[in-house]
Tab-separated table of C-alpha atoms in Angstrom:
chain	number	residue	atom	x	y	z
A	1	MET	CA	-23.957	9.536	16.301
A	2	SER	CA	-26.857	11.706	15.096
A	3	LEU	CA	-27.864	11.988	11.469
A	4	MET	CA	-26.897	15.664	11.531
A	5	SER	CA	-23.358	14.939	12.728
A	6	SER	CA	-23.039	12.292	10.018
A	7	LEU	CA	-24.125	14.834	7.427
A	8	GLU	CA	-21.539	17.287	8.744
A	9	ASP	CA	-18.827	14.628	8.691
A	10	SER	CA	-19.588	13.794	5.080
A	11	SER	CA	-18.442	17.285	3.991
A	12	SER	CA	-14.878	16.026	4.341
A	13	TYR	CA	-15.448	13.483	1.568
A	14	PRO	CA	-15.151	14.247	-2.153
A	15	PRO	CA	-18.632	15.320	-3.380
A	16	PRO	CA	-19.475	12.066	-5.234
A	17	PHE	CA	-18.868	10.076	-2.024
A	18	ARG	CA	-21.158	12.048	0.257
A	19	GLN	CA	-24.631	10.754	-0.500
A	20	VAL	CA	-23.878	7.104	0.233
A	21	SER	CA	-21.632	7.888	3.211
A	22	GLN	CA	-24.015	10.073	5.216
A	23	LEU	CA	-26.165	7.413	6.873
A	24	VAL	CA	-25.772	6.790	10.587
A	25	ARG	CA	-22.601	4.766	11.172
A	26	GLN	CA	-21.865	2.217	13.837
A	27	PRO	CA	-19.506	3.261	16.639
A	28	ARG	CA	-15.772	2.714	16.353
A	29	VAL	CA	-14.256	-0.668	17.104
A	30	ASP	CA	-14.458	-1.164	20.864
A	31	SER	CA	-11.996	-3.083	23.028
A	32	ALA	CA	-13.996	-6.327	22.909
A	33	GLU	CA	-14.129	-6.222	19.124
A	34	SER	CA	-10.414	-5.407	19.041
A	35	GLU	CA	-9.674	-8.562	21.002
A	36	GLN	CA	-11.819	-10.533	18.590
A	37	LEU	CA	-9.910	-9.102	15.614
A	38	ASP	CA	-6.586	-10.091	17.186
A	39	SER	CA	-7.751	-13.645	17.848
A	40	GLY	CA	-8.739	-16.503	15.597
A	41	GLU	CA	-7.084	-18.198	12.653
A	42	ASP	CA	-4.909	-16.087	10.399
A	43	PRO	CA	-3.569	-17.771	7.242
A	44	ILE	CA	-1.045	-15.033	6.404
A	45	PRO	CA	2.600	-16.136	6.971
A	46	VAL	CA	4.257	-14.444	9.961
A	47	LEU	CA	7.925	-13.401	9.901
A	48	ASP	CA	9.917	-12.271	12.930
A	49	PHE	CA	12.086	-9.357	11.823
A	50	GLN	CA	14.591	-9.857	14.626
A	51	GLY	CA	15.034	-13.464	13.538
A	52	LEU	CA	16.042	-12.250	10.091
A	53	ILE	CA	18.615	-9.649	11.131
A	54	ASN	CA	20.043	-10.846	14.458
A	55	GLN	CA	23.335	-12.513	13.586
A	56	VAL	CA	23.306	-14.491	16.831
A	57	VAL	CA	20.022	-16.249	16.070
A	58	HIS	CA	20.070	-15.738	12.304
A	59	SER	CA	19.406	-19.160	10.865
A	60	LYS	CA	18.783	-20.809	7.542
A	61	ASP	CA	15.286	-21.657	8.789
A	62	ASN	CA	14.360	-17.953	9.029
A	63	ILE	CA	15.655	-17.260	5.518
A	64	ASN	CA	13.843	-20.318	4.159
A	65	LYS	CA	10.608	-19.255	5.860
A	66	LEU	CA	10.937	-15.847	4.211
A	67	GLY	CA	11.506	-17.484	0.833
A	68	GLU	CA	8.463	-19.732	1.215
A	69	ALA	CA	6.236	-16.771	2.057
A	70	CYS	CA	7.540	-14.819	-0.940
A	71	LYS	CA	7.052	-17.756	-3.310
A	72	ASP	CA	3.685	-18.966	-2.036
A	73	TRP	CA	2.007	-15.700	-1.054
A	74	GLY	CA	4.079	-12.720	-2.156
A	75	LEU	CA	3.103	-11.295	1.207
A	76	PHE	CA	3.725	-11.783	4.928
A	77	ARG	CA	2.967	-10.265	8.321
A	78	LEU	CA	5.968	-8.715	10.069
A	79	VAL	CA	6.321	-8.823	13.859
A	80	ASN	CA	9.082	-7.522	16.160
A	81	HIS	CA	9.811	-4.868	13.549
A	82	GLY	CA	11.017	-2.210	15.958
A	83	VAL	CA	8.615	0.558	14.912
A	84	PRO	CA	7.287	2.097	18.155
A	85	PRO	CA	3.546	1.397	18.671
A	86	THR	CA	3.102	5.013	19.746
A	87	LEU	CA	4.435	6.176	16.365
A	88	LEU	CA	2.005	3.921	14.509
A	89	SER	CA	-0.968	5.156	16.551
A	90	GLN	CA	0.069	8.818	16.243
A	91	LEU	CA	0.337	8.489	12.470
A	92	GLN	CA	-3.159	7.021	12.310
A	93	ASP	CA	-4.583	9.741	14.567
A	94	HIS	CA	-2.980	12.557	12.578
A	95	ALA	CA	-4.073	11.046	9.273
A	96	LYS	CA	-7.680	10.858	10.469
A	97	GLN	CA	-7.562	14.473	11.666
A	98	LEU	CA	-6.259	15.677	8.314
A	99	PHE	CA	-8.732	13.625	6.306
A	100	SER	CA	-11.589	14.995	8.433
A	101	LEU	CA	-10.907	18.522	7.115
A	102	PRO	CA	-13.419	19.853	4.573
A	103	PHE	CA	-12.776	18.546	1.075
A	104	GLU	CA	-12.002	21.997	-0.327
A	105	SER	CA	-9.542	22.700	2.520
A	106	LYS	CA	-7.599	19.520	1.767
A	107	GLN	CA	-7.306	20.466	-1.878
A	108	ALA	CA	-5.788	23.796	-0.865
A	109	LEU	CA	-3.607	22.453	1.964
A	110	PHE	CA	-1.982	19.473	0.271
A	111	THR	CA	0.225	21.113	-2.332
A	112	THR	CA	3.663	20.384	-3.803
A	113	PRO	CA	5.520	18.264	-2.873
A	114	LEU	CA	2.453	16.628	-1.268
A	115	SER	CA	-0.491	15.803	-3.488
A	116	TYR	CA	-4.114	14.971	-2.741
A	117	PHE	CA	-6.085	12.562	-4.911
A	118	TRP	CA	-9.389	10.724	-4.893
A	119	GLY	CA	-11.386	8.304	-7.020
A	120	THR	CA	-8.349	6.453	-8.354
A	121	PRO	CA	-5.018	5.141	-7.024
A	122	ALA	CA	-3.446	5.515	-10.501
A	123	LEU	CA	-1.151	8.536	-10.286
A	124	THR	CA	1.455	10.228	-12.450
A	125	PRO	CA	5.064	10.420	-11.160
A	126	SER	CA	4.243	13.871	-9.753
A	127	GLY	CA	1.347	12.428	-7.727
A	128	THR	CA	-1.632	13.728	-9.715
A	129	ALA	CA	-4.483	11.476	-10.834
A	130	LEU	CA	-3.764	9.754	-14.119
A	131	SER	CA	-6.200	10.313	-16.969
A	132	ILE	CA	-7.592	6.875	-17.875
A	133	LYS	CA	-9.164	5.988	-21.210
A	134	GLY	CA	-12.810	5.013	-21.301
A	135	THR	CA	-15.455	4.840	-18.593
A	136	GLN	CA	-13.992	3.574	-15.351
A	137	ASN	CA	-15.597	2.711	-12.053
A	138	THR	CA	-14.644	5.209	-9.380
A	139	ASN	CA	-12.485	3.698	-6.646
A	140	TRP	CA	-13.937	4.550	-3.238
A	141	VAL	CA	-10.736	6.118	-1.932
A	142	GLU	CA	-9.038	9.419	-1.242
A	143	GLY	CA	-5.394	9.791	-0.427
A	144	LEU	CA	-2.272	11.787	0.201
A	145	ASN	CA	0.918	11.143	-1.781
A	146	VAL	CA	4.121	11.837	0.186
A	147	PRO	CA	7.570	11.677	-1.491
A	148	LEU	CA	9.821	11.157	1.540
A	149	SER	CA	12.894	12.716	-0.064
A	150	GLN	CA	10.984	16.008	-0.385
A	151	LEU	CA	9.314	16.146	3.030
A	152	SER	CA	11.664	18.882	4.215
A	153	GLN	CA	10.122	21.157	1.568
A	154	VAL	CA	6.670	20.974	3.159
A	155	GLN	CA	5.841	24.376	4.610
A	156	ALA	CA	3.217	23.766	7.288
A	157	GLN	CA	4.047	26.183	10.098
A	158	ASP	CA	0.558	27.687	9.853
A	159	HIS	CA	-1.076	24.263	10.210
A	160	PRO	CA	0.121	22.509	13.398
A	161	THR	CA	-1.478	19.121	12.589
A	162	LEU	CA	0.138	18.904	9.162
A	163	ASN	CA	3.460	20.056	10.571
A	164	SER	CA	3.327	17.383	13.293
A	165	PHE	CA	2.324	14.801	10.672
A	166	ARG	CA	5.344	15.759	8.566
A	167	ILE	CA	7.664	15.184	11.522
A	168	LEU	CA	6.040	11.814	12.261
A	169	LEU	CA	6.350	10.789	8.610
A	170	GLU	CA	10.047	11.651	8.590
A	171	GLU	CA	10.618	9.364	11.570
A	172	TYR	CA	8.425	6.645	10.093
A	173	GLY	CA	10.228	6.853	6.760
A	174	LYS	CA	13.555	6.170	8.493
A	175	HIS	CA	12.123	3.067	10.159
A	176	LEU	CA	10.607	1.799	6.907
A	177	GLY	CA	13.840	2.419	5.021
A	178	ARG	CA	15.630	0.301	7.624
A	179	LEU	CA	13.044	-2.469	7.372
A	180	SER	CA	12.913	-2.565	3.578
A	181	ARG	CA	16.689	-2.654	3.235
A	182	SER	CA	17.087	-5.508	5.725
A	183	ILE	CA	14.192	-7.483	4.247
A	184	PHE	CA	15.576	-7.071	0.728
A	185	GLN	CA	19.025	-8.227	1.844
A	186	SER	CA	17.451	-11.332	3.367
A	187	MET	CA	15.500	-12.009	0.174
A	188	ALA	CA	18.661	-11.552	-1.905
A	189	LYS	CA	20.397	-14.073	0.340
A	190	ASN	CA	17.586	-16.584	-0.101
A	191	LEU	CA	17.727	-16.099	-3.884
A	192	ASN	CA	21.550	-16.289	-3.938
A	193	LEU	CA	21.740	-12.940	-5.726
A	194	ASP	CA	25.095	-11.293	-6.249
A	195	THR	CA	25.445	-8.784	-3.395
A	196	VAL	CA	27.151	-6.089	-5.453
A	197	GLU	CA	24.874	-6.411	-8.490
A	198	SER	CA	21.702	-6.334	-6.396
A	199	GLU	CA	22.779	-3.367	-4.250
A	200	SER	CA	21.038	-0.814	-6.466
A	201	ASN	CA	17.871	-2.902	-6.884
A	202	LEU	CA	16.438	-1.192	-3.829
A	203	SER	CA	17.121	2.494	-3.196
A	204	GLU	CA	15.809	4.148	-0.029
A	205	PRO	CA	15.715	7.665	-1.615
A	206	THR	CA	12.976	6.407	-3.957
A	207	GLY	CA	10.663	5.666	-1.032
A	208	PHE	CA	7.321	7.379	-0.752
A	209	ILE	CA	4.238	6.998	1.420
A	210	ARG	CA	0.611	7.026	0.442
A	211	VAL	CA	-2.004	7.583	3.100
A	212	TYR	CA	-5.426	6.264	2.124
A	213	ARG	CA	-8.907	6.828	3.477
A	214	TYR	CA	-11.775	4.605	2.350
A	215	PRO	CA	-15.155	6.180	3.219
A	216	PRO	CA	-17.986	3.867	4.296
A	217	TYR	CA	-20.339	2.807	1.533
A	218	SER	CA	-23.791	2.218	2.974
A	219	GLU	CA	-25.088	0.340	-0.074
A	220	SER	CA	-22.265	-2.207	-0.075
A	221	ASP	CA	-23.072	-5.849	0.660
A	222	GLU	CA	-21.698	-9.306	-0.106
A	223	ASP	CA	-23.533	-9.527	-3.413
A	224	ASN	CA	-22.636	-6.006	-4.496
A	225	PRO	CA	-19.420	-4.940	-2.722
A	226	ALA	CA	-17.829	-1.521	-3.119
A	227	TRP	CA	-14.120	-1.385	-3.861
A	228	GLY	CA	-11.643	1.116	-2.565
A	229	MET	CA	-9.097	-0.411	-4.921
A	230	ASP	CA	-9.682	-2.903	-7.676
A	231	LEU	CA	-7.523	-5.971	-8.249
A	232	HIS	CA	-3.927	-4.885	-8.906
A	233	THR	CA	-0.265	-5.525	-8.209
A	234	ASP	CA	2.155	-2.931	-6.869
A	235	SER	CA	5.019	-1.799	-9.098
A	236	SER	CA	7.457	-1.554	-6.185
A	237	VAL	CA	10.232	-3.810	-4.928
A	238	VAL	CA	8.385	-4.081	-1.620
A	239	SER	CA	5.434	-2.279	-0.052
A	240	ILE	CA	4.916	-2.079	3.715
A	241	LEU	CA	1.423	-1.433	5.062
A	242	SER	CA	0.140	-0.214	8.406
A	243	GLN	CA	-3.614	-0.757	8.823
A	244	ASP	CA	-6.062	0.718	11.292
A	245	ARG	CA	-8.615	-1.483	13.082
A	246	VAL	CA	-10.992	-1.688	10.119
A	247	GLY	CA	-10.226	-4.534	7.725
A	248	GLY	CA	-10.687	-4.628	3.982
A	249	LEU	CA	-7.420	-5.743	2.376
A	250	GLN	CA	-7.774	-8.999	0.431
A	251	VAL	CA	-5.042	-10.996	-1.321
A	252	LEU	CA	-5.336	-13.624	-4.046
A	253	LYS	CA	-3.650	-16.998	-3.592
A	254	ASP	CA	-4.371	-20.117	-5.636
A	255	ASP	CA	-7.491	-18.470	-7.118
A	256	GLN	CA	-8.896	-17.867	-3.621
A	257	TRP	CA	-9.310	-14.539	-1.839
A	258	PHE	CA	-8.010	-14.186	1.725
A	259	THR	CA	-8.720	-11.264	4.051
A	260	VAL	CA	-5.676	-9.769	5.746
A	261	LYS	CA	-6.774	-9.173	9.332
A	262	PRO	CA	-5.785	-5.908	11.047
A	263	ILE	CA	-3.669	-7.103	13.990
A	264	SER	CA	-2.140	-4.613	16.430
A	265	ASN	CA	1.559	-3.708	16.102
A	266	THR	CA	2.111	-5.786	12.987
A	267	LEU	CA	3.009	-4.604	9.489
A	268	ILE	CA	2.078	-6.225	6.191
A	269	VAL	CA	4.891	-6.612	3.656
A	270	ASN	CA	3.927	-7.384	0.083
A	271	LEU	CA	6.144	-7.845	-2.945
A	272	GLY	CA	5.739	-5.783	-6.088
A	273	ASP	CA	6.486	-6.256	-9.760
A	274	MET	CA	10.134	-5.198	-9.432
A	275	MET	CA	10.826	-7.932	-6.879
A	276	GLN	CA	9.168	-10.558	-9.049
A	277	ALA	CA	11.427	-9.598	-11.957
A	278	ILE	CA	14.547	-9.380	-9.772
A	279	SER	CA	13.788	-12.888	-8.457
A	280	ASN	CA	13.395	-14.242	-11.994
A	281	ASP	CA	9.757	-15.042	-11.159
A	282	GLU	CA	10.694	-17.180	-8.133
A	283	TYR	CA	8.855	-14.669	-5.951
A	284	LYS	CA	5.405	-13.350	-6.823
A	285	SER	CA	4.017	-9.856	-7.046
A	286	VAL	CA	0.866	-10.406	-5.036
A	287	LYS	CA	-2.521	-9.502	-6.486
A	288	HIS	CA	-4.680	-7.668	-3.990
A	289	ARG	CA	-7.684	-5.378	-3.610
A	290	VAL	CA	-9.447	-3.341	-0.914
A	291	LYS	CA	-13.075	-3.868	0.016
A	292	VAL	CA	-14.938	-0.901	1.499
A	293	ASN	CA	-16.703	-1.287	4.853
A	294	LYS	CA	-20.429	-0.634	4.976
A	295	TYR	CA	-20.338	1.336	8.225
A	296	ARG	CA	-16.815	2.510	9.019
A	297	GLU	CA	-14.165	4.380	7.155
A	298	ARG	CA	-10.745	2.753	6.902
A	299	VAL	CA	-7.333	4.446	7.017
A	300	SER	CA	-4.111	2.778	5.910
A	301	ILE	CA	-0.554	4.011	5.448
A	302	CYS	CA	1.617	2.332	2.832
A	303	TYR	CA	5.329	2.715	2.072
A	304	PHE	CA	6.666	1.896	-1.393
A	305	VAL	CA	10.317	1.582	-2.431
A	306	PHE	CA	11.903	1.010	-5.851
A	307	PRO	CA	15.205	0.341	-7.616
A	308	GLY	CA	17.615	3.246	-7.879
A	309	GLU	CA	17.422	5.594	-10.845
A	310	GLY	CA	19.165	3.953	-13.783
A	311	SER	CA	19.455	0.596	-12.021
A	312	VAL	CA	18.919	-2.125	-14.607
A	313	VAL	CA	16.842	-5.174	-13.689
A	314	ARG	CA	18.391	-8.213	-15.358
A	315	SER	CA	16.689	-11.587	-15.571
A	316	SER	CA	16.672	-14.602	-17.858
A	317	LYS	CA	12.906	-14.155	-18.278
A	318	TYR	CA	12.835	-10.414	-18.988
A	319	LYS	CA	14.654	-8.076	-21.308
A	320	PRO	CA	16.819	-5.617	-19.319
A	321	PHE	CA	14.831	-2.611	-18.075
A	322	THR	CA	14.938	0.143	-15.486
A	323	TYR	CA	12.080	1.094	-13.202
A	324	GLY	CA	11.807	4.287	-15.267
A	325	ASP	CA	11.185	2.157	-18.370
A	326	PHE	CA	8.568	0.144	-16.507
A	327	GLN	CA	6.814	3.184	-15.064
A	328	LYS	CA	6.661	4.896	-18.465
A	329	GLN	CA	5.123	1.791	-20.060
A	330	VAL	CA	2.555	1.385	-17.281
A	331	GLN	CA	1.503	5.028	-17.582
A	332	GLN	CA	1.128	4.642	-21.338
A	333	ASP	CA	-0.931	1.453	-21.028
A	334	VAL	CA	-3.250	2.937	-18.419
A	335	LYS	CA	-3.839	6.010	-20.590
A	336	VAL	CA	-4.412	4.077	-23.819
A	337	LEU	CA	-5.845	0.728	-22.692
A	338	GLY	CA	-7.401	1.702	-19.373
A	339	TYR	CA	-5.460	-0.894	-17.381
A	340	LYS	CA	-1.933	-1.900	-16.367
A	341	VAL	CA	-0.271	-4.660	-18.377
A	342	GLY	CA	2.839	-4.654	-16.190
A	343	LEU	CA	5.635	-7.204	-16.376
A	344	GLU	CA	4.166	-8.977	-19.381
A	345	ARG	CA	5.398	-6.064	-21.516
A	346	PHE	CA	9.005	-6.905	-20.659
A	347	LYS	CA	8.958	-10.700	-20.852
A	348	LEU	CA	11.223	-12.347	-23.403
A	349	ASN	CA	8.433	-14.819	-24.182
A	350	PRO	CA	5.178	-12.973	-23.461
A	351	SER	CA	1.903	-14.836	-23.130
A	352	ASN	CA	-1.355	-13.796	-24.761
A	353	ASN	CA	-2.811	-12.699	-21.413
A	354	THR	CA	-2.555	-8.919	-21.021
A	355	THR	CA	-5.652	-8.253	-18.894
A	356	GLU	CA	-4.030	-7.427	-15.581
A	357	SER	CA	-5.919	-4.697	-13.763
A	358	CYS	CA	-4.357	-1.440	-12.707
């Protein structure tokens, strides 16, 4: 790639990102490197989706394995999930095409109910960037917020790529709704939750997708890494991630950071704050972050799902609250304090530690 083409490419990035993203980049991951990424030791627990839902082979061992992953990691890799590989690759291709549009064009194109953001993953319920108190480091990320229940309102007939992306997202949303519901039912079984009471703890109509692009940061190195997202936990019940071939996701376990390898045709499921509360702290809301690559941009697509509107989370360790209560408190803390306090706000016996990052 010539320096001139790199300079032209950088026009798609938000202006503050351009200067350190315009150096010559290495070529895309080739087939040999892809094989290397798919091989080697991977510490992340692996769950077979078909083993969880197939009544013929459904066993206590599968449920126990799920429970162990949720307790020890708060995260696992999902295989045999039934999402067509062609759909996953088409979503990635379309996302990259849309992100490659000039910055100003994206601002004009992605309008209600879609929203475009950059520099922070902290958004208001409507999908706009949240105003944060104090001086904050800019997160090296841009993204598209997609409320799945409103996708039919997207008018994109005059933009074929966006219209095709909308159709792909509708199909993907149906698959992810299926996966999240089945996974939650298996978790509820492992936790011995009352089936009727827990029914509203996960509501598919609340699902939304965020598509992220992390530009390369040429000045990043091991001693001074650049972050696409700082340390945080998700507020969801579960989040389901599809990565491209460029790694960067890291999760914290036992005070040690582990890199979540991008492996073909697998999805990453991580638990959020709502699931930790629903499980009475038996399961963990995993702390994670995203490290920016020095040479290559990274694209990921994440699905989030929440309790139904008005559904009350009840636990012996937390005062009763709805997700709306939680979301309102998080937004207030981020505005006033500059960071997310999260579940600690709702604990019956809170600790003195309220320094969780947003």
